[in-house]
CSV table of C-alpha atoms in Angstrom, one decimal:
chain,number,residue,atom,x,y,z
A,629,MET,CA,0.0,0.0,0.0
A,630,ALA,CA,1.3,3.4,-0.9
A,631,TYR,CA,1.0,6.4,1.4
A,632,ASP,CA,0.9,10.1,0.8
A,633,PHE,CA,3.1,12.3,3.0
A,634,GLN,CA,4.3,15.8,3.5
A,635,ILE,CA,7.5,17.2,4.7
A,636,VAL,CA,7.4,19.5,7.7
A,637,VAL,CA,10.1,22.0,8.5
A,638,ASP,CA,10.3,23.6,12.0
A,639,CYS,CA,11.2,27.3,11.8
A,640,THR,CA,10.8,30.6,13.7
A,641,GLU,CA,9.2,32.5,10.7
A,642,PRO,CA,7.0,30.0,8.9
A,643,HIS,CA,5.3,32.4,6.6
A,644,THR,CA,8.5,34.1,5.5
A,645,LEU,CA,10.2,30.8,5.0
A,646,ALA,CA,7.2,29.4,3.0
A,647,ASP,CA,7.5,32.5,0.7
A,648,TRP,CA,11.2,31.9,0.2
A,649,TRP,CA,10.8,28.2,-0.6
A,650,ALA,CA,7.8,28.8,-2.9
A,651,GLU,CA,9.8,31.2,-4.9
A,652,THR,CA,12.8,28.8,-4.9
A,653,MET,CA,10.8,25.8,-6.1
A,654,GLY,CA,8.3,27.6,-8.3
A,655,TRP,CA,5.5,26.3,-6.1
A,656,ASN,CA,2.5,28.2,-4.6
A,657,VAL,CA,2.0,29.3,-1.0
A,658,GLU,CA,-1.3,27.8,0.1
A,659,PRO,CA,-3.9,30.5,0.8
A,660,GLN,CA,-5.3,30.7,4.2
A,661,ASP,CA,-9.0,31.5,4.7
A,662,GLU,CA,-9.1,34.8,6.6
A,663,ALA,CA,-12.9,34.7,7.1
A,664,PHE,CA,-12.6,31.2,8.5
A,665,ILE,CA,-9.8,32.3,10.9
A,666,LYS,CA,-11.9,35.2,12.1
A,667,GLU,CA,-14.9,32.9,12.6
A,668,MET,CA,-12.9,30.5,14.7
A,669,VAL,CA,-11.6,33.3,16.9
A,670,ALA,CA,-15.1,34.8,17.2
A,671,LYS,CA,-16.6,31.4,18.2
A,672,GLY,CA,-13.9,30.8,20.8
A,673,PHE,CA,-12.2,27.9,19.0
A,674,ALA,CA,-9.0,30.0,18.6
A,675,THR,CA,-7.5,33.1,20.1
A,676,ASP,CA,-6.0,36.2,18.6
A,677,GLU,CA,-2.6,35.0,19.9
A,678,GLU,CA,-2.9,32.0,17.5
A,679,THR,CA,-3.1,34.4,14.5
A,680,THR,CA,-0.8,36.9,12.9
A,681,HIS,CA,-0.7,39.1,9.8
A,682,HIS,CA,1.5,38.3,6.8
A,683,HIS,CA,1.4,40.5,3.7
A,684,GLY,CA,-1.6,42.3,5.2
A,685,ARG,CA,-3.7,39.2,5.7
A,686,LEU,CA,-4.8,37.4,8.8
A,687,VAL,CA,-3.1,33.9,9.0
A,688,TRP,CA,-2.6,31.2,11.5
A,689,ARG,CA,0.6,31.8,13.4
A,690,ALA,CA,1.4,28.1,13.6
A,691,GLY,CA,2.4,27.7,10.0
A,692,ALA,CA,2.2,28.0,6.3
A,693,ALA,CA,2.4,25.5,3.5
A,694,ILE,CA,3.6,25.4,-0.1
A,695,ARG,CA,2.2,23.1,-2.8
A,696,HIS,CA,3.5,22.0,-6.2
A,697,PRO,CA,1.3,23.7,-8.8
A,698,GLU,CA,0.4,20.4,-10.6
A,699,THR,CA,0.6,17.7,-8.0
A,700,ASP,CA,-0.3,17.2,-4.3
A,701,GLN,CA,3.3,17.5,-3.2
A,702,ARG,CA,3.3,19.7,-0.1
A,703,VAL,CA,5.8,21.2,2.4
A,704,LEU,CA,4.5,22.6,5.7
A,705,PHE,CA,6.6,25.2,7.6
A,706,GLN,CA,5.6,24.9,11.2
A,707,PHE,CA,6.4,27.5,14.0
A,708,ASP,CA,9.0,26.5,16.5
A,709,ALA,CA,10.4,29.2,18.8
A,710,ALA,CA,13.8,27.4,19.1
A,711,ALA,CA,16.3,28.4,16.4
A,712,LYS,CA,18.0,25.5,14.6
A,713,SER,CA,21.1,24.4,16.5
A,714,VAL,CA,22.4,21.2,15.0
A,715,LYS,CA,22.7,19.6,11.5
A,716,ASN,CA,19.5,18.4,9.9
A,717,ARG,CA,18.8,14.7,10.0
A,718,VAL,CA,16.6,15.0,6.9
A,719,HIS,CA,17.1,17.5,4.0
A,720,LEU,CA,15.7,18.3,0.6
A,721,ASP,CA,17.6,17.7,-2.6
A,722,VAL,CA,16.7,20.2,-5.3
A,723,PHE,CA,17.4,18.8,-8.8
A,724,VAL,CA,18.5,21.5,-11.2
A,725,GLY,CA,21.1,19.8,-13.4
A,726,ALA,CA,24.8,20.2,-13.5
A,727,ASP,CA,24.7,22.9,-16.1
A,728,GLN,CA,22.4,25.1,-13.9
A,729,ARG,CA,23.9,24.3,-10.5
A,730,ASP,CA,26.3,27.3,-10.1
A,731,ALA,CA,23.8,29.8,-11.4
A,732,VAL,CA,21.0,28.5,-9.1
A,733,ARG,CA,23.5,28.6,-6.1
A,734,ASP,CA,24.3,32.3,-6.9
A,735,ARG,CA,20.6,33.2,-7.2
A,736,LEU,CA,19.8,31.5,-3.9
A,737,VAL,CA,22.7,33.2,-2.1
A,738,GLU,CA,21.4,36.6,-3.4
A,739,ARG,CA,18.0,35.7,-1.9
A,740,GLY,CA,19.4,34.8,1.5
A,741,ALA,CA,20.7,31.2,1.3
A,742,THR,CA,24.2,30.3,2.4
A,743,PHE,CA,26.5,28.1,0.4
A,744,LEU,CA,28.1,25.6,2.8
A,745,TRP,CA,30.2,23.2,0.7
A,746,ALA,CA,30.5,21.3,-2.6
A,747,GLY,CA,30.3,17.5,-2.4
A,748,ARG,CA,31.2,14.7,-4.8
A,749,GLN,CA,30.8,10.9,-4.8
A,750,GLY,CA,32.0,9.2,-7.9
A,751,PRO,CA,30.4,10.9,-10.9
A,752,HIS,CA,27.7,12.6,-8.7
A,753,SER,CA,28.2,16.1,-7.3
A,754,TRP,CA,26.1,18.5,-5.4
A,755,LEU,CA,26.2,21.8,-3.5
A,756,THR,CA,25.1,21.9,0.1
A,757,MET,CA,23.4,25.0,1.2
A,758,ALA,CA,21.3,26.4,4.0
A,759,ASP,CA,18.0,28.4,3.7
A,760,PRO,CA,17.5,31.7,5.5
A,761,GLU,CA,16.8,29.8,8.8
A,762,SER,CA,19.9,27.6,8.4
A,763,ASN,CA,18.1,24.4,7.2
A,764,GLU,CA,20.4,22.5,5.0
A,765,PHE,CA,19.5,21.4,1.5
A,766,CYS,CA,21.4,20.2,-1.6
A,767,VAL,CA,21.4,21.6,-5.1
A,768,THR,CA,22.2,18.8,-7.5
């Protein structure tokens, strides 16, 4: 039996990081239903402290998600007050092709990523980077 799954990234600024990754991947930030959020607060199912504003809209403070524009692939960015302090045990590999790798690295660095190191194993090579909250990922 096959299962669907999503990847969840803990971060201190989930909406900002979701925007960054959506632009990086060419995916879409999932819209949040502002009317529904207001209704949940008004009915006492949520509090104002569980919400915030992002780009002038009311959103859930707890997180934001991005979704591939043509599939159900999804990454959720979830609020965690603790900043990242150790190496990731799981990371994303972003496949761009060897001919695009350096240009993509440079564009991502301009947008706030950090280049960490270049790796190689046999004929395979990659660039290890970190997003604006220091989560490692590879460009390959």
